[in-house]
Amino acid sequence: MSECKKDECKERHSKNLSLLLKIASKMTPGEDLKDLLPKLMNFMGEDLGIIRGMVSIFNRKNSSIIVSSSFGMTDEEKSKGIYQLGEGITGKVVESGEAIVIPDITSDERFLNRTGSSGMDKKIAFICVPVKTTSEVIGSLSIDKPYDERRFIDDDLKILKIITTMISKSVQLHRAIHEEQTLSMENNRLQDSLKQKYNPKNIIGNSSIMQNMYELIEKISKTSSTAIIFGESGSGKELVAQAIHYSSDRATKPFVTFNCAALPESLIESELFGHGKGAFTGAITEKEGKFQAADGGSIFLDEVGELSLTAQSKLLRVLQEREIEKVGTNEQVKIDVRVIAATHRDLLQLVEDGEFRLDLYYRLNVFPIMVPPLRDRKTDIPLLVDMFIKKYSEITNNLVTRISTPAIDMLMSYHWPGNVRELENCIERAVILAEDEVIHGYNLPPSLQTIGNVIPEDSGKLQRHLDLVEYEFVIEELKRTRGKIRAAATNLGITYRQFGLRVEKYGIDIDKFK
Ligand SMILES: Nc1ncnc2c1ncn2[C@@H]1O[C@H](COP(=O)(O)OP(=O)(O)OP(=O)(O)O)[C@@H](O)[C@H]1O
C-alpha cells in the first residue's frame, strides 16, 4: 500500500535505516533492557514521526499487560495502560501473537483509550505488533501516527516487526546470559562444596595437582584398602596419611605412626608386633605392638623402604593373613588395621637392587598416591606462608602481619629441596627475626638470597647484609609509589640520582611496579 512519491520513499527508507542502525548500536549484550527501551522509544519518536508509542510487557503471573516504556505519554497515561489478555487491541495482539493495523483508531470499537491519551478527537492510525520469542509472546510494541501518513502504514508495520524481532532477540540473549550466569554460579557453588568436601582441613594447597590428590584421598578413605604414599622428604606424606584416616569411618579409632627408619632392625619386629614375656633378654613383661595399638584404626608406616627383608616378610604376612604373631610366642592375634605406608625412595629400584620384596611391593601398591614436591606447586606457597606466619606469630608471641614483596619473590623463586618442611622452618625463623611486624627478604636464610648474584661476590658479610636491607627498602618504596622514582627517592630521603643508581645496581625493572 506504499503510495509514497519516489523522493518521499527514499527519504523514509533512509530514516528507517538510520533508525534501525541506531537501535542496533544500542543492543549490546551488556545493555539492560530497562535502559534500552526508553532509548529505543526516543529514536522511534525522532525518526518515525510517531505521536505516541509504547512497549508493553505481558506479566504471565497475573495475566496483565503493562506499559514498560513509552514516547509521548505522561506518567499518568502510562500508569493507566494496563490490559488483561484479550482486552483492547493490545490485549488481543498479545493473546493472538498477530499484529493489528488500524488506519483510523478513533472509529474502531476495539479501541478502549485506557490510557486516556489526549488528541483522540483527530483521526489517528495505530499499529500494534507482538514481541515474541520462539515459544511465547512477551509483550507488544505499538505506535500512534497521524492519519494522513497512513500511506506509510505498510512500511511502518515492517519496521515495527524488525524492531520487535530485535527486542525479542535481546530479551532471549539476556535470558541466556542470565541462565548461563546462574548455571555458572551454581557450578561454582557445587565445585566449592566439592572442594570443601575433598579438601582435608589439615592440608594447605589449592593447586590443581593438590586438588587431584584430594580427590584420590577421598576415594581411598571410603575403602579399607592398603595405601602407599610416595613423595620427597618434607612434602607432607604424613599429613596425607592422617587425612586418609580421619576422613574414613575409622576416624574415631587410633591412628598410630611408626617410622621404619628410626629403630635398629633388632627392635623393629617387637615394636611392630609386640613380644611375649621372656621372648628375649630384657623382655620381662608381655608387650603390645603398634599393630595391636592400632586395632580398628590405621597404622602409618613411614619410610617403609628402610624395613629389613625379615621385617618385610612379616609385614607381608600381616597384610595377607590380617593377623600378627608376637615375637617369642606362637600365638596368632587377629587384627583389623588399615596399613598406610610411605616412602621417599624409589621402591621399584629397591626391588631391582634386591632390597625390597616384589610381592610386598604389589601388596602395598594397591592405592599409590604421589605427593607433589613444593617446586611443582609454587602457587600454593603464599597460602602456606600465610598459615605458617599465623602459626608462628602465635607460638613465638611475635606478631607478624605481612610479608614484603621481595621476600615473597624470594620464596617463589627458590627450588625448595626440603619441601614444605623447609618452608615452615624458614618462616618460623623469619617470624622470630621480624622486628616491624613484617617479614623482609633479609629475614630469610642466606640460601634464598636470590639478589646475591647482583651483589658483588667479594663483598664482605656486613656489606652483603647492608645491600640486602637497601634492596628491600628500594623495592618496598617502588611498590608503595607504583614505580614513581622521584616520590620513592623523596620518601627514602635520597636524591633522584642516588635512587637511580641503586635501581641500576640491583638490576630492578621499574616497569614491573607501574
Ligand atoms: N600441604 C601442607 N599443608 C600444611 N602443612 C604441610 C603441608 N605439607 C607439609 N606440611 C608440614 O610440613 C611438615 C612436613 O610434613 P610431613 O611430615 O607430612 O612430610 P613427610 O613427607 O611425611 O616428610 P618425611 O618424608 O621427612 O617424613 C609438617 O610440619 C607438616 O605439617
Coordinates of C-alpha atoms and ligand atoms in Angstrom, one line a residue:
M1 CA 0.0 0.0 0.0
S2 CA 3.0 2.3 -0.1
E3 CA 1.8 5.1 -2.2
C4 CA 4.6 7.5 -1.4
K5 CA 6.3 9.5 -4.1
K6 CA 9.8 8.5 -5.2
D7 CA 11.7 11.1 -3.2
E8 CA 9.5 10.8 -0.2
C9 CA 10.0 7.0 -0.3
K10 CA 13.8 7.4 -0.5
E11 CA 13.8 9.7 2.5
R12 CA 11.6 7.4 4.6
H13 CA 13.8 4.4 3.7
S14 CA 17.0 6.2 4.7
K15 CA 15.3 7.3 8.0
N16 CA 14.2 3.8 8.7
L17 CA 17.6 2.5 8.0
S18 CA 19.2 5.1 10.3
L19 CA 16.6 4.2 13.0
L20 CA 17.5 0.5 12.8
L21 CA 21.2 1.3 12.9
K22 CA 20.7 3.5 16.0
I23 CA 18.7 0.8 17.7
A24 CA 21.2 -2.0 16.7
S25 CA 24.1 0.0 18.1
K26 CA 22.4 0.2 21.5
M27 CA 21.7 -3.5 21.6
T28 CA 24.9 -4.7 23.1
P29 CA 24.8 -7.9 25.3
G30 CA 25.7 -5.8 28.4
E31 CA 22.8 -3.3 27.8
D32 CA 20.0 -3.7 30.3
L33 CA 16.5 -3.7 28.7
K34 CA 15.3 -1.2 31.2
D35 CA 17.8 1.3 29.8
L36 CA 17.5 0.2 26.3
L37 CA 13.7 0.6 25.8
P38 CA 13.4 4.3 26.6
K39 CA 16.2 5.0 24.2
L40 CA 14.5 2.9 21.6
M41 CA 11.2 4.8 22.0
N42 CA 13.0 8.1 21.7
F43 CA 14.7 7.0 18.4
M44 CA 11.3 6.0 17.1
G45 CA 9.9 9.4 18.1
E46 CA 12.7 11.1 16.2
D47 CA 12.7 9.0 13.1
L48 CA 9.3 7.6 12.6
G49 CA 7.3 10.7 13.3
I50 CA 5.0 9.0 15.8
I51 CA 2.6 10.7 18.1
R52 CA 2.8 8.1 20.8
G53 CA 4.4 4.8 21.2
M54 CA 4.6 2.2 23.9
V55 CA 6.3 -1.1 24.7
S56 CA 4.1 -3.2 26.9
I57 CA 5.2 -6.3 28.8
F58 CA 3.0 -9.3 29.5
N59 CA 3.1 -10.5 33.1
R60 CA 2.3 -14.2 32.9
K61 CA 1.8 -14.5 36.7
N62 CA -1.3 -12.2 36.8
S63 CA -2.1 -12.2 33.0
S64 CA -1.8 -8.4 32.8
I65 CA -0.1 -6.3 30.2
I66 CA 1.5 -3.1 31.5
V67 CA 3.3 -0.3 29.8
S68 CA 7.1 -0.6 30.3
S69 CA 8.4 2.3 28.2
S70 CA 6.7 5.0 26.2
F71 CA 7.0 8.0 23.9
G72 CA 4.7 11.0 24.0
M73 CA 2.8 9.8 27.1
T74 CA 2.6 11.3 30.5
D75 CA 3.4 9.2 33.6
E76 CA -0.3 9.2 34.4
E77 CA -1.3 7.9 31.0
K78 CA 1.4 5.3 31.2
S79 CA 0.2 4.1 34.6
K80 CA -3.4 3.7 33.3
G81 CA -2.2 1.5 30.4
I82 CA -3.0 -1.9 32.0
Y83 CA -4.8 -4.5 29.9
Q84 CA -5.8 -8.1 30.5
L85 CA -5.1 -10.7 28.0
G86 CA -7.5 -10.3 25.1
E87 CA -8.6 -6.9 26.3
G88 CA -8.5 -4.0 23.9
I89 CA -6.2 -4.1 20.9
T90 CA -3.0 -4.5 22.9
G91 CA -4.6 -7.5 24.8
K92 CA -5.7 -9.1 21.5
V93 CA -2.2 -8.7 19.9
V94 CA -0.6 -10.3 22.9
E95 CA -3.2 -13.1 23.1
S96 CA -3.1 -13.9 19.4
G97 CA 0.6 -13.2 18.6
E98 CA -0.6 -11.4 15.5
A99 CA -0.1 -7.7 14.6
I100 CA -3.1 -5.4 14.2
V101 CA -3.0 -2.4 11.9
I102 CA -5.9 0.2 12.1
P103 CA -5.8 3.2 9.7
D104 CA -8.2 5.2 12.0
I105 CA -8.3 4.0 15.5
T106 CA -10.8 6.6 16.8
S107 CA -13.6 4.9 14.8
D108 CA -12.6 1.3 15.9
E109 CA -14.7 -0.2 18.6
R110 CA -11.8 -2.3 20.0
F111 CA -10.0 0.9 20.9
L112 CA -10.5 1.5 24.7
N113 CA -8.3 4.6 25.2
R114 CA -7.5 3.1 28.5
T115 CA -4.5 5.5 28.9
G116 CA -6.9 8.5 28.4
S117 CA -4.5 9.9 25.8
S118 CA -5.3 13.3 24.5
G119 CA -5.8 14.3 20.9
M120 CA -8.2 11.5 20.1
D121 CA -10.6 13.9 18.6
K122 CA -8.5 13.7 15.4
K123 CA -8.1 10.6 13.2
I124 CA -5.1 8.5 14.2
A125 CA -3.5 5.5 12.6
F126 CA -2.5 2.7 15.0
I127 CA -0.1 -0.3 14.7
C128 CA 0.5 -2.9 17.4
V129 CA 3.0 -5.7 16.9
P130 CA 3.6 -8.6 19.3
V131 CA 7.1 -9.1 20.8
K132 CA 7.6 -12.9 20.6
T133 CA 10.3 -15.3 21.3
T134 CA 10.3 -18.7 19.6
S135 CA 8.0 -20.1 22.3
E136 CA 5.9 -17.2 23.7
V137 CA 4.5 -13.7 23.3
I138 CA 6.2 -11.5 25.9
G139 CA 4.7 -8.2 25.1
S140 CA 3.8 -5.7 22.3
L141 CA 5.1 -2.6 20.6
S142 CA 2.5 -0.1 19.4
I143 CA 2.6 3.4 17.8
D144 CA 0.0 6.1 17.0
K145 CA 0.7 8.0 13.8
P146 CA -1.1 10.9 12.1
Y147 CA -3.9 9.6 10.0
D148 CA -2.7 11.5 6.9
E149 CA 0.5 9.5 7.0
R150 CA -1.4 6.2 6.7
R151 CA 0.1 5.7 3.2
F152 CA 3.3 4.7 5.0
I153 CA 1.5 2.2 7.1
D154 CA 2.9 -0.9 5.4
D155 CA 6.4 0.4 5.7
D156 CA 5.8 1.2 9.4
L157 CA 4.5 -2.3 10.0
K158 CA 7.6 -3.8 8.5
I159 CA 9.9 -1.6 10.6
L160 CA 8.0 -2.4 13.8
K161 CA 8.3 -6.1 13.0
I162 CA 12.0 -5.7 12.6
I163 CA 12.3 -3.7 15.9
T164 CA 10.2 -6.3 17.8
T165 CA 12.4 -9.1 16.5
M166 CA 15.4 -7.1 17.7
I167 CA 13.8 -6.6 21.1
S168 CA 12.9 -10.3 21.4
K169 CA 16.5 -11.3 20.4
S170 CA 17.8 -9.0 23.1
V171 CA 15.4 -10.5 25.6
Q172 CA 16.5 -14.0 24.7
L173 CA 20.1 -13.0 24.8
H174 CA 19.6 -11.5 28.3
R175 CA 17.8 -14.6 29.4
A176 CA 20.6 -16.8 28.0
I177 CA 23.2 -14.7 29.8
H178 CA 21.2 -14.8 33.0
E179 CA 20.8 -18.5 32.7
E180 CA 24.5 -19.0 32.0
Q181 CA 25.4 -16.8 35.0
T182 CA 23.0 -18.7 37.2
L183 CA 24.4 -22.0 35.9
S184 CA 28.0 -20.9 36.3
M185 CA 27.2 -19.6 39.9
E186 CA 25.6 -23.0 40.6
N187 CA 28.5 -24.8 39.1
N188 CA 31.0 -22.7 41.2
R189 CA 28.9 -23.4 44.3
L190 CA 28.9 -27.1 43.6
Q191 CA 32.6 -27.1 42.9
D192 CA 33.3 -25.2 46.0
S193 CA 31.3 -27.6 48.1
L194 CA 33.1 -30.5 46.4
K195 CA 36.4 -28.7 47.1
Q196 CA 35.5 -28.3 50.7
K197 CA 34.5 -31.9 50.9
Y198 CA 37.7 -33.1 49.3
N199 CA 40.0 -30.6 50.8
P200 CA 41.3 -32.2 54.0
K201 CA 41.4 -29.5 56.7
N202 CA 45.0 -30.2 57.7
I203 CA 46.5 -29.9 54.2
I204 CA 47.0 -26.5 52.7
G205 CA 47.1 -26.0 48.9
N206 CA 44.6 -25.2 46.1
S207 CA 46.8 -26.0 43.1
S208 CA 45.3 -28.4 40.6
I209 CA 47.8 -31.2 41.4
M210 CA 46.7 -30.9 45.0
Q211 CA 43.1 -31.0 44.0
N212 CA 43.6 -34.2 42.1
M213 CA 45.3 -35.6 45.2
Y214 CA 42.4 -34.6 47.4
E215 CA 40.0 -36.5 45.2
L216 CA 42.2 -39.6 45.4
I217 CA 42.3 -39.2 49.2
E218 CA 38.5 -39.0 49.3
K219 CA 38.2 -42.2 47.2
I220 CA 40.7 -44.1 49.3
S221 CA 39.2 -43.1 52.6
K222 CA 36.0 -44.7 51.6
T223 CA 37.7 -48.1 51.5
S224 CA 39.8 -50.0 54.0
S225 CA 42.5 -50.9 51.4
T226 CA 46.2 -50.6 51.9
A227 CA 47.6 -47.3 50.5
I228 CA 51.2 -46.2 49.8
I229 CA 52.2 -42.6 49.6
F230 CA 55.2 -41.6 47.5
G231 CA 56.9 -38.2 47.8
E232 CA 60.1 -36.3 48.7
S233 CA 61.0 -35.8 52.3
G234 CA 59.0 -33.0 53.9
S235 CA 56.4 -32.9 51.2
G236 CA 53.5 -33.8 53.5
K237 CA 53.2 -37.6 53.3
E238 CA 52.2 -37.9 56.9
L239 CA 49.6 -35.3 56.6
V240 CA 48.1 -37.2 53.6
A241 CA 48.1 -40.4 55.7
Q242 CA 46.3 -38.5 58.5
A243 CA 43.8 -37.1 56.0
I244 CA 43.0 -40.6 54.7
H245 CA 42.5 -41.9 58.3
Y246 CA 40.5 -39.0 59.6
S247 CA 38.1 -38.9 56.6
S248 CA 37.5 -42.6 56.8
D249 CA 35.0 -44.4 59.0
R250 CA 38.0 -45.4 61.2
A251 CA 38.4 -41.7 62.2
T252 CA 37.4 -42.3 65.8
K253 CA 39.8 -45.3 66.2
P254 CA 43.6 -44.9 66.7
F255 CA 46.0 -43.5 64.1
V256 CA 49.4 -45.0 65.0
T257 CA 52.6 -43.9 63.3
F258 CA 55.7 -45.8 63.1
N259 CA 59.0 -44.7 61.4
C260 CA 60.6 -47.8 60.0
A261 CA 64.0 -46.0 59.7
A262 CA 64.1 -44.9 63.3
L263 CA 64.9 -48.1 65.1
P264 CA 67.6 -50.8 64.8
E265 CA 66.5 -53.9 63.0
S266 CA 66.5 -56.0 66.2
L267 CA 63.8 -53.8 67.8
I268 CA 61.6 -53.2 64.8
E269 CA 59.7 -56.5 65.0
S270 CA 58.9 -56.4 68.7
E271 CA 57.8 -52.7 68.3
L272 CA 55.5 -53.5 65.4
F273 CA 54.1 -56.9 66.5
G274 CA 54.8 -56.8 70.3
H275 CA 56.5 -59.6 72.2
G276 CA 55.8 -62.3 74.8
K277 CA 57.2 -62.4 78.3
G278 CA 60.8 -63.7 78.2
A279 CA 60.9 -63.5 74.4
F280 CA 64.4 -62.1 74.6
T281 CA 66.8 -60.9 77.3
G282 CA 65.1 -58.0 79.0
A283 CA 61.6 -58.9 77.9
I284 CA 60.4 -59.1 81.5
T285 CA 56.7 -58.5 80.6
E286 CA 54.5 -59.1 77.7
K287 CA 54.2 -56.1 75.3
E288 CA 51.6 -54.9 72.8
G289 CA 53.0 -53.9 69.4
K290 CA 51.9 -50.9 67.2
F291 CA 49.7 -53.1 65.1
Q292 CA 47.6 -54.1 68.2
A293 CA 47.6 -50.5 69.4
A294 CA 46.1 -49.5 66.0
D295 CA 43.4 -52.2 66.1
G296 CA 40.2 -50.9 64.4
G297 CA 42.1 -47.8 63.1
S298 CA 45.1 -47.2 60.8
I299 CA 48.9 -47.7 61.1
F300 CA 51.2 -45.3 59.2
L301 CA 54.4 -47.0 58.3
D302 CA 56.8 -44.1 57.3
E303 CA 60.0 -44.9 55.4
V304 CA 58.7 -48.4 54.6
G305 CA 61.6 -48.8 52.2
E306 CA 64.0 -49.0 55.1
L307 CA 62.5 -52.2 56.6
S308 CA 64.8 -55.2 56.7
L309 CA 63.9 -58.2 54.4
T310 CA 62.9 -60.2 57.6
A311 CA 60.6 -57.5 58.8
Q312 CA 59.2 -57.1 55.2
S313 CA 58.2 -60.8 55.1
K314 CA 56.4 -60.4 58.5
L315 CA 54.6 -57.3 57.2
L316 CA 53.6 -59.2 54.1
R317 CA 52.1 -61.9 56.3
V318 CA 50.1 -59.3 58.2
L319 CA 48.8 -57.9 55.0
Q320 CA 47.8 -61.3 53.7
E321 CA 46.5 -63.0 56.8
R322 CA 45.3 -60.0 58.8
E323 CA 46.9 -61.4 61.9
I324 CA 50.1 -60.9 63.8
E325 CA 52.4 -63.1 65.8
K326 CA 54.1 -61.6 68.8
V327 CA 57.8 -62.1 69.0
G328 CA 58.7 -65.2 71.1
T329 CA 55.2 -66.6 71.0
N330 CA 53.3 -68.9 68.6
E331 CA 50.1 -67.0 69.3
Q332 CA 48.3 -65.5 66.3
V333 CA 46.3 -62.4 67.0
K334 CA 43.6 -61.3 64.6
I335 CA 43.8 -57.6 63.8
D336 CA 41.7 -55.1 61.8
V337 CA 44.2 -52.4 60.8
R338 CA 44.4 -50.4 57.6
V339 CA 48.1 -50.0 56.6
I340 CA 49.2 -46.7 55.1
A341 CA 52.8 -46.9 54.0
A342 CA 55.1 -44.0 52.8
T343 CA 58.4 -43.7 51.3
H344 CA 60.7 -41.1 49.6
R345 CA 62.6 -43.9 47.9
D346 CA 62.1 -45.5 44.5
L347 CA 60.7 -48.8 45.7
L348 CA 60.9 -50.4 42.2
Q349 CA 64.6 -49.6 42.2
L350 CA 65.0 -51.2 45.6
V351 CA 63.2 -54.3 44.3
E352 CA 65.6 -54.3 41.4
D353 CA 68.5 -54.0 43.8
G354 CA 67.1 -56.9 45.9
E355 CA 66.4 -54.7 48.9
F356 CA 62.7 -54.8 48.7
R357 CA 60.3 -57.8 48.2
L358 CA 58.4 -57.6 44.9
D359 CA 55.4 -59.4 46.5
L360 CA 55.3 -56.8 49.3
Y361 CA 55.6 -54.0 46.7
Y362 CA 52.5 -55.3 45.0
R363 CA 50.6 -55.7 48.3
L364 CA 51.4 -52.1 49.2
N365 CA 50.8 -50.6 45.8
V366 CA 47.0 -51.0 45.8
F367 CA 46.4 -47.3 46.1
P368 CA 49.5 -45.3 45.3
I369 CA 49.4 -41.6 46.0
M370 CA 52.1 -39.2 44.8
V371 CA 52.6 -36.1 46.9
P372 CA 54.0 -33.4 44.6
P373 CA 57.2 -31.6 45.6
L374 CA 56.7 -27.9 46.6
R375 CA 58.6 -26.7 43.5
D376 CA 55.8 -28.2 41.3
R377 CA 53.1 -26.3 43.0
K378 CA 54.6 -22.9 43.8
T379 CA 51.1 -21.3 43.6
D380 CA 50.5 -22.9 47.0
I381 CA 53.4 -21.0 48.6
P382 CA 51.5 -17.8 49.5
L383 CA 48.8 -19.8 51.3
L384 CA 51.3 -21.9 53.1
V385 CA 53.3 -18.8 54.1
D386 CA 50.2 -17.1 55.5
M387 CA 49.3 -20.2 57.5
F388 CA 52.8 -20.6 58.9
I389 CA 53.1 -16.8 59.7
K390 CA 49.9 -17.1 61.8
K391 CA 51.0 -20.3 63.5
Y392 CA 54.5 -19.0 64.5
S393 CA 53.2 -15.5 65.4
E394 CA 51.1 -17.2 68.0
I395 CA 53.7 -19.7 69.1
T396 CA 56.6 -17.2 69.4
N397 CA 54.3 -14.3 70.6
N398 CA 55.9 -12.1 67.9
L399 CA 53.2 -10.5 65.8
V400 CA 53.8 -10.6 62.1
T401 CA 51.1 -9.1 59.9
R402 CA 52.6 -9.3 56.4
I403 CA 55.5 -10.4 54.2
S404 CA 57.3 -7.9 51.9
T405 CA 57.2 -8.3 48.1
P406 CA 61.0 -9.0 47.8
A407 CA 60.6 -11.7 50.5
I408 CA 57.7 -13.4 48.8
D409 CA 59.5 -13.2 45.4
M410 CA 62.5 -14.9 47.0
L411 CA 60.2 -17.7 48.4
M412 CA 58.6 -18.1 45.0
S413 CA 61.9 -18.4 43.1
Y414 CA 63.6 -20.8 45.4
H415 CA 63.5 -24.5 44.4
W416 CA 62.7 -26.0 47.9
P417 CA 64.7 -29.2 48.1
G418 CA 63.3 -29.7 51.6
N419 CA 59.7 -29.0 50.5
V420 CA 57.1 -27.7 52.9
R421 CA 59.1 -28.7 56.0
E422 CA 61.9 -26.4 54.8
L423 CA 59.4 -23.6 54.1
E424 CA 57.9 -24.0 57.5
N425 CA 61.3 -23.8 59.2
C426 CA 62.2 -20.8 57.1
I427 CA 59.0 -18.9 58.2
E428 CA 59.5 -19.9 61.8
R429 CA 63.0 -18.4 61.7
A430 CA 61.8 -15.2 59.9
V431 CA 58.9 -14.7 62.4
I432 CA 61.4 -14.8 65.2
L433 CA 63.7 -12.3 63.4
A434 CA 61.0 -9.9 62.2
E435 CA 61.1 -6.6 64.0
D436 CA 58.4 -4.4 62.5
E437 CA 55.6 -6.9 62.1
V438 CA 56.9 -7.6 58.6
I439 CA 59.0 -10.4 57.2
H440 CA 61.6 -8.8 55.0
G441 CA 63.9 -10.5 52.5
Y442 CA 66.8 -10.1 54.8
N443 CA 64.9 -12.2 57.5
L444 CA 65.1 -15.2 55.2
P445 CA 68.1 -17.6 55.2
P446 CA 71.1 -16.9 53.0
S447 CA 70.2 -19.8 50.7
L448 CA 67.2 -17.9 49.5
Q449 CA 69.0 -14.6 48.9
T450 CA 68.5 -14.6 45.1
I451 CA 69.7 -11.0 44.7
G452 CA 73.0 -12.4 45.8
N453 CA 74.0 -12.6 42.2
V454 CA 73.7 -8.8 41.8
I455 CA 75.8 -8.1 44.9
P456 CA 79.5 -8.4 44.2
E457 CA 80.9 -11.8 45.2
D458 CA 83.8 -10.3 47.1
S459 CA 81.6 -8.0 49.2
G460 CA 82.1 -8.8 52.9
K461 CA 79.4 -10.2 55.2
L462 CA 78.4 -6.8 56.6
Q463 CA 78.3 -5.2 53.1
R464 CA 76.2 -8.0 51.8
H465 CA 73.7 -7.6 54.6
L466 CA 73.5 -3.9 54.2
D467 CA 72.9 -4.4 50.5
L468 CA 70.1 -6.7 51.2
V469 CA 68.4 -4.2 53.5
E470 CA 68.9 -1.4 51.0
Y471 CA 67.5 -3.5 48.2
E472 CA 64.5 -4.3 50.3
F473 CA 63.8 -0.6 51.0
V474 CA 64.1 0.4 47.4
I475 CA 61.7 -2.3 46.3
E476 CA 59.1 -1.5 49.1
E477 CA 59.2 2.2 48.2
L478 CA 58.8 1.4 44.5
K479 CA 55.8 -0.7 45.3
R480 CA 54.3 2.0 47.5
T481 CA 54.7 4.7 44.9
R482 CA 53.8 2.5 41.9
G483 CA 57.2 2.9 40.3
K484 CA 57.5 6.7 40.7
I485 CA 61.2 7.2 41.2
R486 CA 61.0 10.8 42.3
A487 CA 58.4 10.1 45.0
A488 CA 60.2 6.9 46.1
A489 CA 63.5 8.8 46.4
T490 CA 61.9 11.6 48.4
N491 CA 60.3 9.1 50.8
L492 CA 63.7 7.5 51.4
G493 CA 65.3 10.9 51.8
I494 CA 67.8 10.5 49.0
T495 CA 68.1 12.3 45.6
Y496 CA 66.6 11.1 42.4
R497 CA 70.1 10.3 41.1
Q498 CA 71.0 8.3 44.1
F499 CA 67.8 6.3 43.8
G500 CA 68.5 5.7 40.1
L501 CA 72.0 4.4 40.9
R502 CA 70.5 1.9 43.3
V503 CA 67.9 0.8 40.8
E504 CA 70.8 0.2 38.4
K505 CA 73.0 -1.5 40.9
Y506 CA 70.3 -4.1 41.7
G507 CA 69.1 -4.5 38.2
I508 CA 65.5 -3.6 39.2
D509 CA 62.9 -3.4 36.4
I510 CA 60.8 -0.2 37.3
D511 CA 58.1 -1.1 34.8
K512 CA 57.1 -4.1 37.0
F513 CA 55.8 -1.6 39.6
K514 CA 53.7 0.7 37.3
Ligands
LIG1 N1 50.2 -29.2 52.3 C1 50.6 -28.9 53.6 N2 49.9 -28.1 54.3 C2 50.3 -27.7 55.5 N3 51.4 -28.2 56.1 C3 52.1 -29.0 55.5 C4 51.8 -29.4 54.1 N4 52.7 -30.3 53.7 C5 53.6 -30.4 54.7 N5 53.3 -29.7 55.8 C6 54.0 -29.5 57.0 O1 55.4 -29.8 56.7 C7 56.0 -30.6 57.6 C8 56.5 -31.9 57.0 O2 55.3 -32.7 56.6 P1 55.3 -34.3 56.7 O3 55.9 -34.7 58.0 O4 53.9 -34.7 56.5 O5 56.2 -34.6 55.5 P2 56.7 -36.1 55.1 O6 56.6 -36.1 53.6 O7 56.0 -37.1 55.8 O8 58.2 -36.0 55.5 P3 59.3 -37.2 55.7 O9 59.3 -38.0 54.5 O10 60.5 -36.5 56.0 O11 58.7 -38.0 56.9 C9 55.0 -30.9 58.7 O12 55.1 -29.9 59.7 C10 53.6 -30.6 58.0 O13 52.7 -30.2 58.9

